Structures are given as structure tokens and as C-alpha cells.
Coordinates of C-alpha atoms and ligand atoms in Angstrom, one line a residue:
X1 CA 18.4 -3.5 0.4
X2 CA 19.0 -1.1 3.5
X3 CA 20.2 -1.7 6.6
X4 CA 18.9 0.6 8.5
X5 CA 17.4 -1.0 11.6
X6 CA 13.9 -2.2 11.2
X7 CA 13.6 -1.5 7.1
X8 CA 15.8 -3.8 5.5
X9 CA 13.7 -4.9 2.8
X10 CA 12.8 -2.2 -0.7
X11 CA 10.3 -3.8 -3.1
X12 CA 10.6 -1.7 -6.2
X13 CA 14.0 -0.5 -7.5
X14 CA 15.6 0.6 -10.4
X15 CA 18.5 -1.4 -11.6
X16 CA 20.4 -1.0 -14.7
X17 CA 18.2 1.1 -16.5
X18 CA 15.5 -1.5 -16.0
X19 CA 12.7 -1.7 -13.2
X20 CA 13.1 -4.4 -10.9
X21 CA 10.6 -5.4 -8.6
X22 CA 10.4 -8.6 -5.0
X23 CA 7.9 -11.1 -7.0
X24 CA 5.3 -10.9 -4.0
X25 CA 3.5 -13.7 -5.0
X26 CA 6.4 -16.1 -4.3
X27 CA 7.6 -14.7 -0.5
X28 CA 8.6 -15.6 1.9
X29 CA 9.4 -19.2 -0.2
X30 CA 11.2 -17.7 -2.8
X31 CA 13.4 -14.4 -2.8
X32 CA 12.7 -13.8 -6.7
X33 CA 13.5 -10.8 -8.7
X34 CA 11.7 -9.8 -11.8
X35 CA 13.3 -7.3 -14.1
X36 CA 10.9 -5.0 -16.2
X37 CA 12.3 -3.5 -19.7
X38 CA 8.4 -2.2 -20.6
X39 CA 5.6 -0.6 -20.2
X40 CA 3.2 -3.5 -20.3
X41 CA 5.0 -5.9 -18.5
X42 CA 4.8 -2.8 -15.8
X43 CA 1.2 -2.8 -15.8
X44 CA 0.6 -6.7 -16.1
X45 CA 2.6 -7.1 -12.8
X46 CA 0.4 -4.6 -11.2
X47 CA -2.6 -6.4 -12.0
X48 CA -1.0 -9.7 -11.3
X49 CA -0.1 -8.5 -7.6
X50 CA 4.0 -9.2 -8.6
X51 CA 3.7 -5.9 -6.6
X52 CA 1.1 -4.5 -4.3
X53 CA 0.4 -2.2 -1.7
X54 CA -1.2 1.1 -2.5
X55 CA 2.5 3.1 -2.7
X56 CA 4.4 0.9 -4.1
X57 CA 2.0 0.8 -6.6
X58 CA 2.6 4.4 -7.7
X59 CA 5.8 3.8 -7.2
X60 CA 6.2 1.2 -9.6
X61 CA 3.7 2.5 -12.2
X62 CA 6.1 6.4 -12.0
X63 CA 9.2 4.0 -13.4
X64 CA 7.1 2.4 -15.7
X65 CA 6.4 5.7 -17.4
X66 CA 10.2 6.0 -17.8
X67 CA 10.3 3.3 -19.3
X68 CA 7.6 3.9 -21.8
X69 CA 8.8 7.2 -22.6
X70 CA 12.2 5.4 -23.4
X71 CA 11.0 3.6 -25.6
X72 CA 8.9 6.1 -27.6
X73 CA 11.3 8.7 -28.4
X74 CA 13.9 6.4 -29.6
X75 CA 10.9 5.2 -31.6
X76 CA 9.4 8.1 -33.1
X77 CA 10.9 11.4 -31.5
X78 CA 8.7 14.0 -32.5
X79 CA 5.1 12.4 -31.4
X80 CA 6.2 10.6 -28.2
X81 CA 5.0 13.5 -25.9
X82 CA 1.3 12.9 -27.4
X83 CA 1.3 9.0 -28.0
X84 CA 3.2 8.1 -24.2
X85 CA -0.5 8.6 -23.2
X86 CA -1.6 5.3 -24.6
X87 CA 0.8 3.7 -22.4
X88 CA 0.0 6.1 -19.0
X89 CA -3.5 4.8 -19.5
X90 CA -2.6 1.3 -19.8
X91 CA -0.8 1.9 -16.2
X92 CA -3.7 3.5 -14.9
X93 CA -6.2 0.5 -16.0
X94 CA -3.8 -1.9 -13.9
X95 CA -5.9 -1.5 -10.6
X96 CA -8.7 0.5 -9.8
X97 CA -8.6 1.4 -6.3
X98 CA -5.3 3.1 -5.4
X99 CA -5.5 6.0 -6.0
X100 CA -1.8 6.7 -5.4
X101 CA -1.6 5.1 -9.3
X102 CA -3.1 7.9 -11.1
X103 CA -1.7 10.7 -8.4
X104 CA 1.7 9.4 -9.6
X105 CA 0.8 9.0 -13.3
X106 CA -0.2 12.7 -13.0
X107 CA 2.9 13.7 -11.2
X108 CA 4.7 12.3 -14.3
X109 CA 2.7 13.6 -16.8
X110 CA 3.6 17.0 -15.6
X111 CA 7.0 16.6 -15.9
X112 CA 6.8 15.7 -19.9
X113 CA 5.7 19.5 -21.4
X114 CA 9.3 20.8 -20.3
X115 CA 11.8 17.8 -22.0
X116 CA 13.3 18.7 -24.7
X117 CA 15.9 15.7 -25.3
X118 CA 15.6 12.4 -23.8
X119 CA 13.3 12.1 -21.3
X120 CA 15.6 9.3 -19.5
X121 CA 17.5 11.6 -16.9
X122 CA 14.7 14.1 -16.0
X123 CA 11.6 11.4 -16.1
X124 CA 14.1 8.5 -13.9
X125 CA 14.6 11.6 -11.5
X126 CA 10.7 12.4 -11.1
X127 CA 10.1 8.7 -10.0
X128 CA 12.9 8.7 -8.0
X129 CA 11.7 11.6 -6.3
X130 CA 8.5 10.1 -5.8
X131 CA 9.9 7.0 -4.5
X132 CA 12.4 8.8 -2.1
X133 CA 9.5 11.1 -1.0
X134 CA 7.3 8.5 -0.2
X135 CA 10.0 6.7 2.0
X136 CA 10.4 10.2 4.1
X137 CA 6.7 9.8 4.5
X138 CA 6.4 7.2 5.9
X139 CA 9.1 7.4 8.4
X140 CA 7.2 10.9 9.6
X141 CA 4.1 8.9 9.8
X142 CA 5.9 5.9 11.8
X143 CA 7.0 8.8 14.6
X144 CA 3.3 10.5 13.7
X145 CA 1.6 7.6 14.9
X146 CA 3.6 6.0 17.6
X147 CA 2.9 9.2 19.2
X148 CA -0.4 8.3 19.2
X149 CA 0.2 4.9 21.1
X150 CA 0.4 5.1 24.9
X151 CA 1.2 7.1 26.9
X152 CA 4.9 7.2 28.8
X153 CA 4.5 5.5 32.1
X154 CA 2.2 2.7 30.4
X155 CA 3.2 -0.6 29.4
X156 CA 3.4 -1.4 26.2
X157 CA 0.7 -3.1 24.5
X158 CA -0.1 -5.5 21.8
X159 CA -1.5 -3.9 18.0
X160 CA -3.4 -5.5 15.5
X161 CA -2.8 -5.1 11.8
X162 CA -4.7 -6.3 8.1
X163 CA -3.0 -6.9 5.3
X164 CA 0.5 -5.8 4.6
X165 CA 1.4 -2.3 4.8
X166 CA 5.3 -2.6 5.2
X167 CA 8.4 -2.0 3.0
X168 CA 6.7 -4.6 0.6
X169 CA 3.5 -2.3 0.3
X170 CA 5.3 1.2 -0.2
X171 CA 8.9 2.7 -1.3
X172 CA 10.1 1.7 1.9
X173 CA 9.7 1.2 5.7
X174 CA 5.3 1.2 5.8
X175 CA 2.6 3.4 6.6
X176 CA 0.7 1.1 9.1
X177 CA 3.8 -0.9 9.4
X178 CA 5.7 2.1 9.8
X179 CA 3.8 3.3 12.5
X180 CA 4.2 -0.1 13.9
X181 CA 7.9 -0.4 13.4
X182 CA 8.4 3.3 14.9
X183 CA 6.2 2.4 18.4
X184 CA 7.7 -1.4 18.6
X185 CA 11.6 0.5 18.7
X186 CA 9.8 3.5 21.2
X187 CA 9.0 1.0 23.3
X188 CA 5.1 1.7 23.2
X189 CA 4.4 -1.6 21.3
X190 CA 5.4 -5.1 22.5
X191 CA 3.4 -7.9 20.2
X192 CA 1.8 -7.5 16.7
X193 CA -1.6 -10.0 15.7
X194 CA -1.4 -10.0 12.0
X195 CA -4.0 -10.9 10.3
X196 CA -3.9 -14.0 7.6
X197 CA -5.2 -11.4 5.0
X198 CA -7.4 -14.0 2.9
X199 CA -7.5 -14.7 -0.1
X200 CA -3.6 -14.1 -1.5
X201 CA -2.5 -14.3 2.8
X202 CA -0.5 -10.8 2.8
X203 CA -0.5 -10.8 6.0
X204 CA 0.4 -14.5 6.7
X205 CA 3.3 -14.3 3.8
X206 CA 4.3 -10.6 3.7
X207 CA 3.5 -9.1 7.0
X208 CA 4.5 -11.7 9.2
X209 CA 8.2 -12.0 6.6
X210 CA 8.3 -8.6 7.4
X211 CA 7.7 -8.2 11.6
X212 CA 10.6 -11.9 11.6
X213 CA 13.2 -10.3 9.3
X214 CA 13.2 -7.5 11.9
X215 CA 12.5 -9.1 14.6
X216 CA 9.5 -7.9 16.3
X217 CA 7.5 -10.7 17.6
X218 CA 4.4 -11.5 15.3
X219 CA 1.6 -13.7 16.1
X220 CA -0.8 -14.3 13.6
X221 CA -4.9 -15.1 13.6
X222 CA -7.1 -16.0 10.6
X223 CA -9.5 -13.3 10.1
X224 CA -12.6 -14.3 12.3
X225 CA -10.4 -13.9 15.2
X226 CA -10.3 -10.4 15.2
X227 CA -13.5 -10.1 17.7
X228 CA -12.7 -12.7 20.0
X229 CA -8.9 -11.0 20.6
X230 CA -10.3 -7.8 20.8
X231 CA -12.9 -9.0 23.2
X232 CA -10.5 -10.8 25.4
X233 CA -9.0 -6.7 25.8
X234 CA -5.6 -8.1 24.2
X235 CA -5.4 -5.1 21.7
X236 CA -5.2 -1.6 22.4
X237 CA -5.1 -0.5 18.6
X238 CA -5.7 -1.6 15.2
X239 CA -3.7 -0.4 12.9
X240 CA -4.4 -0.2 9.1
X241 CA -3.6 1.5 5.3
X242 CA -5.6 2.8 2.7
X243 CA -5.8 2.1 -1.3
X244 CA -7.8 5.7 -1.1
X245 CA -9.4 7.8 1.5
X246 CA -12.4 10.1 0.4
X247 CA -13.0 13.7 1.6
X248 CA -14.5 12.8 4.7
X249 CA -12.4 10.3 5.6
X250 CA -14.1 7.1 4.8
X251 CA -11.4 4.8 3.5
X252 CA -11.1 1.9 1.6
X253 CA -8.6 -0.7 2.3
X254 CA -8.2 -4.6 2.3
X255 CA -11.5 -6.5 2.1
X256 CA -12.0 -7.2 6.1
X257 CA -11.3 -3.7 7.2
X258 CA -14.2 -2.6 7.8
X259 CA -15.2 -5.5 9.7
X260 CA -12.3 -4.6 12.1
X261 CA -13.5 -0.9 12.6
X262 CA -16.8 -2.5 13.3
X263 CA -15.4 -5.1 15.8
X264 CA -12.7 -2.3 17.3
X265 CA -15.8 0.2 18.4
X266 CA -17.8 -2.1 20.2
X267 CA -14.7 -3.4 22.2
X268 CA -13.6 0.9 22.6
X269 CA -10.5 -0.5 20.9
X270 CA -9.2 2.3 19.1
X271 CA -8.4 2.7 15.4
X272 CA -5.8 4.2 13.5
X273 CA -5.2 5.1 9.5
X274 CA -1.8 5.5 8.5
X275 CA -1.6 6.4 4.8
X276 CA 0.6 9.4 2.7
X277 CA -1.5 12.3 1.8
X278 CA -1.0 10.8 -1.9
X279 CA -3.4 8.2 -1.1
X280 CA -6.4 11.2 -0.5
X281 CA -8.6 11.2 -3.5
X282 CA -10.2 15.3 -2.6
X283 CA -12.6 14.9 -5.8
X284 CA -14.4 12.3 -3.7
X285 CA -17.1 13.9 -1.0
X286 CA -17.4 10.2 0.4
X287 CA -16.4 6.8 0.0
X288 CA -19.2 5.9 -2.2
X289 CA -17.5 6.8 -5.2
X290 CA -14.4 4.8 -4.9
X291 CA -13.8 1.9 -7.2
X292 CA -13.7 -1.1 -5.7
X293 CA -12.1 -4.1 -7.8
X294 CA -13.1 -7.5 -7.8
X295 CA -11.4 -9.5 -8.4
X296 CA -11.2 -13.6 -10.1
X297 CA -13.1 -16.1 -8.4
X298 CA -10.6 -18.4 -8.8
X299 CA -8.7 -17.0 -5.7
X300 CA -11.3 -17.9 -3.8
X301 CA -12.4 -21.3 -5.4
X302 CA -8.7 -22.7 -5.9
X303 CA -6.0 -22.4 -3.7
X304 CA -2.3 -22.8 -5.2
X305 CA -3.8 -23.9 -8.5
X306 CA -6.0 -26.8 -7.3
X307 CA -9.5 -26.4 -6.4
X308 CA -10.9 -26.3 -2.9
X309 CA -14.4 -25.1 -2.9
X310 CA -17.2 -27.7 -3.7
X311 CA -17.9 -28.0 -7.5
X312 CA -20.3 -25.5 -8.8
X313 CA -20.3 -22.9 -5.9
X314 CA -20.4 -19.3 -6.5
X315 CA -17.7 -16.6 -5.6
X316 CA -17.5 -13.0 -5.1
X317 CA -14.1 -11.8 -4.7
X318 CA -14.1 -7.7 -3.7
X319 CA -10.5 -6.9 -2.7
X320 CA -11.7 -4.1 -0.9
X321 CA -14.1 -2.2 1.2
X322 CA -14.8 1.2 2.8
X323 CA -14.8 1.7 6.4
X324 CA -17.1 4.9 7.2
X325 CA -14.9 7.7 8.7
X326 CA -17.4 7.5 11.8
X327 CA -15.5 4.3 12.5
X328 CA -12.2 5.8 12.6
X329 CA -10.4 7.3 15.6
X330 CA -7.3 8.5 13.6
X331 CA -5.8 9.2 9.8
X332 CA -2.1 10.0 10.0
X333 CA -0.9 11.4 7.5
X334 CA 2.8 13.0 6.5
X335 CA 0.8 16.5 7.1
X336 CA -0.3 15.6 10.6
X337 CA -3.1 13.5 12.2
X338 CA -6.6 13.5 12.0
X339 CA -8.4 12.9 14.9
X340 CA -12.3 11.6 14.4
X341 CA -11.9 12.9 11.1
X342 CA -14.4 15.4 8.9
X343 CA -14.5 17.0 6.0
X344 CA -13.6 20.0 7.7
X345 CA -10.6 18.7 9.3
X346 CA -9.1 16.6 6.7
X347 CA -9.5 20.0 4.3
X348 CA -7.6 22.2 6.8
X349 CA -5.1 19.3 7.4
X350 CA -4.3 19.4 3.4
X351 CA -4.1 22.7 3.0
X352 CA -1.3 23.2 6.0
X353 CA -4.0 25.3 8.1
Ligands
MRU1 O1 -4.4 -6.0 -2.8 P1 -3.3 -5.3 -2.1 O2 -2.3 -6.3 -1.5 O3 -2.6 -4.3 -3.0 O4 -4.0 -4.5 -0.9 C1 -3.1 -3.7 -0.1 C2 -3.8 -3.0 0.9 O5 -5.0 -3.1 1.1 C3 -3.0 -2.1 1.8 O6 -3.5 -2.1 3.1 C4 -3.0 -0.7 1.3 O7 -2.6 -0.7 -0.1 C5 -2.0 0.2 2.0 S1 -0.4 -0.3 1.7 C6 0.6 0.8 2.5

């Protein structure tokens, strides 16, 4: 826990030479830790959404290398540098869309050539690294963004936001929560809509825990609300993350996104991508190539273990989807912003021209 104002809650940690990580999947009921002593109970709680959010994500999987690398040089000292990649791979099988899994996985992979003793101290200080890094991020991005928000002189105005891109979703404090957090203490932001985030509620359990442990007011809508609020003119921005932005800009992100960027352009509501440059795949021209994961059925059939949907339907369950850059008004990222991004832009804005 922090307690600096507005970001009191940290997701991932590591505790007593173990990884310990907020079971998502049991807020805002239950405040449950989980405490991870390998490499495949890393992964499996990746998959099983114990943790989630594109950055926290890569956060999680960086300590789960330390913890496999831990294990195989007390193991069998001489091979571990060649056989930790069995485990790095099992990692980056655990979702497919973030790409801020692999970029970390890389990250810690080149820190492994130059070890030549226990990999504890200097592979625990990589992921540390990346998980402090990733906090500074986003805090650049909250003042980044909030910038973007109003201008002084006007009042403040109400945001909408998908999913949950908070403390919960990254190392700490958000990227569109962040930005969200950031314009609510400038004074640029007075209400948040969250989104009910169907089918595991993120924003109905996480975002919404989130906004009321820090008090900024929260009001949330199921998804098919979106057009109706925007219609009635009582957003000015909708703010989102990304699991991985392509080259162009088109960005995937929590299934519904796209129908947001859709909605937000015919209404001339604007909209805003806040997400850490780690989260920029460059080897993709366009969002065509991203992965997107589907996920079980049952999560949309069954709800809390019993079934809802009517015997022998049908489901397709896609976590995510890609909302064309031409959709997008503006990517922050901790390099700068983005605005109506291109190719050409979003290359000069990673390569600090
Ligand atoms: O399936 P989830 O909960 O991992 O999906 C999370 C999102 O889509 C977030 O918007 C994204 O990862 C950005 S989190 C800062």
C-alpha cells in the first residue's frame, strides 16, 4: 500500500522473496492475497485474470522470471541460463494480447548473459525496475493527459472510461485512470461514468473500488449506455487503455472499445489513449495483426458458477477488439501525446524526434 493521495492501492508486490499479487477476481468482496513461490503458478494466475491489466501483466510476469531463475540455478547451476527459457515461454503463452508481457519477458531475458552467481539480486532489481518505471509512467501520463482536458476558465466536465485501467491494471496509479486521477485533483474533471466492463465487470468491481477508495465520485452504466450518455452531451471525453497499440495507432483494448470510439465520433465527443510506450508493438504496421484472445464461453453462459443463458445457446467470448486509429483523437504516452495519430507521428514520437 501507498498513501499518497489518490493511489493507495499496488496490485503486484514482492514480499519475502515470493510474489504476491490482490486476487482480482474476488474485489471489492474480499481483500485476498495470493503469494506465488513459481513460475507456473505465475503464469496460471495470468491466465486466470488473479491479475490483469496490460502493465501489471508485465509486471507480474518480470517477477515470475525471478522466480524461475531461482529455482533453476539452485537446481542445476550450469544449464539454467539455456533451460529458464522453457519457463519465459510458458509466461509468454499466459495471454496473448498484451504485449507489455513479452516487452518485459525480453527486458529480462537481456539481463541473464551478464550473471555470473545467483541471479536473485540482479534479476529482483530488473523487475523492480520495471515495476518502479512503469509507476513514473504513468504518473507523467496522468499530468500528460489532464492537460489535454479543458481548458482553464471551463467547468469541469464529466469522463467516461471502459474497463479498469487503475492501480489494479498497472504497477501503480493507471494510465487511463491515471489521467483520470491527475485531471479529477486539477480540477478539470468532476464525475467519472464507468463502464460495467461485461463479462468479468472490471469496471463495476475494480474501477468503481478504485474511483470510492479515493474518493472521486463514480457513477456507473451497463455498456449499451454509452450512446445514450454521450448523446444527451454528458461527456466531454472517453478515456481508455491499451493491451497493444500497432504502428499506426490502431489499438486493441477491452471488448467494447471500439464501440465507444464509434459512438464518441458521431456525438464529436473526443477520445483519448493513455497507455506506456511499453504497450507499442512497432513490428505491427496495423492492428490486423494483433492477437486477439477468446476467451471460455462459460463467462458468458454462467454467471458466478451457475448458468444463465438458455440451454444450448452459443457463445463467442473475444476479450478484445481494435479501434482503428482514425477513431482516435489522442495516444498519451510517457514520451508525449499523439494527436490524430499516424504512422509518421507515432515513429517520431518513439524515437524522441
Ligand atoms: O482482460 P483485462 O482485464 O486484462 O483487460 C484489461 C484492459 O483491457 C485494459 O484496458 C488494458 O489492459 C489497459 S490496463 C492499464
Amino acid at each position: 500500500m501507498t498513501n499518497n493521495h489518490h493511489d493507495s492501492i499496488r496490485a503486484v508486490e514482492w514480499a519475502n522473496g515470493a510474489l504476491k499479487l490482490l486476487d482480482q477476481r474476488l474485489l471489492p468482496q474480499q481483500r485476498t492475497y495470493v503469494m506465488l513461490e513459481n513460475v507456473r503458478d505465475t503464469a496460471q494466475a495470468i491466465t486466470d485474470m488473479v491479475v490483469r491489466g496490460a502493465p501489471a501483466i508485465g509486471v507480474t510476469a518480470a517477477y515470475g522470471v525471478v522466480l524461475a531463475a531461482c529455482a533453476r540455478h539452485a537446481r542445476a547451476s550450469a544449464t539454467w541460463k539455456h533451460d529458464i527459457e522453457t519457463d519465459i515461454d510458458v509466461l509468454a503463452r499466459s495471454r496473448p494480447t498484451a504485449v507489455n508481457l513479452c516487452w518485459a519477458l525480453d527486458r529480462m531475458r537481456r539481463v541473464i548473459p551478464a550473471i555470473s552467481s545467483d541471479p536473485y539480486e540482479p534479476l529482483l532489481a530488473e523487475a523492480r525496475r520495471i515495476h518502479e518505471e512503469d509507476i513514473a509512467a504513468n504518473r507523467h501520463m496522468g499530468q500528460l493527459g489532464a492537460a489535454l482536458i479543458a481548458d482553464s476558465g471551463q467547468t469541469p466536465c464529466a469522463v467516461l472510461t471502459h474497463c479498469n485501467t487503475g492501480s489494479l491494471a498497472t504497477g501503480g496509479y493507471g494510465t487511463a485512470l491515471g489521467v483520470i486521477r491527475a485531471a479529477y485533483a486539477a480540477g478539470k474533471v468532476n464525475q467519472v461514468f464507468a463502464d460495467e466492463t461485461r463479462p468479468w465487470l472490471q469496471g463495476a468491481r475494480l474501477t468503481a473500488w478504485e474511483l470510492v477508495e479515493d474518493n472521486i465520485p463514480v457513477t456507473l452504466v451497463v455498456e449499451g449506455a454509452g450512446a445514450h450518455l454521450m448523446k444527451q452531451g454528458a461527456v466531454r471525453w472517453v478515456i481508455v487503455g491499451a493491451d497493444r497499440i500497432a504502428a499506426n495507432g490502431d489499438t486493441a483494448n477491452k471488448i467494447g472499445t471500439y464501440n465507444l470510439a464509434v459512438v464518441a465520433r458521431y456525438h464529436g465527443v473526443k477520445f483519448m489513449v493513455v497507455a506506456p510506450t511499453s504497450t507499442l508493438d512497432m513490428t505491427l504496421s496495423n492492428g490486423e495483426g494483433i492477437p486477439i484472445e477468446i476467451r471460455s464461453t462459460n463467462e458468458i453462459l454462467n454467471h458466478n458458477g451457475s448458468q444463465v443463458a438458455a440451454q444450448g445457446a452459443a457463445a463467442w467470448n473475444p476479450a478484445f477488439d481494435v479501434t482503428p486509429a482514425a477513431l482516435i483523437d489522442a495516444i498519451v504516452t510517457e514520451r508525449g501525446v499523439v494527436l490524430a495519430p499516424t504512422p509518421e507521428k507515432i515513429a517520431a514520437m518513439m524515437s524522441g524526434t
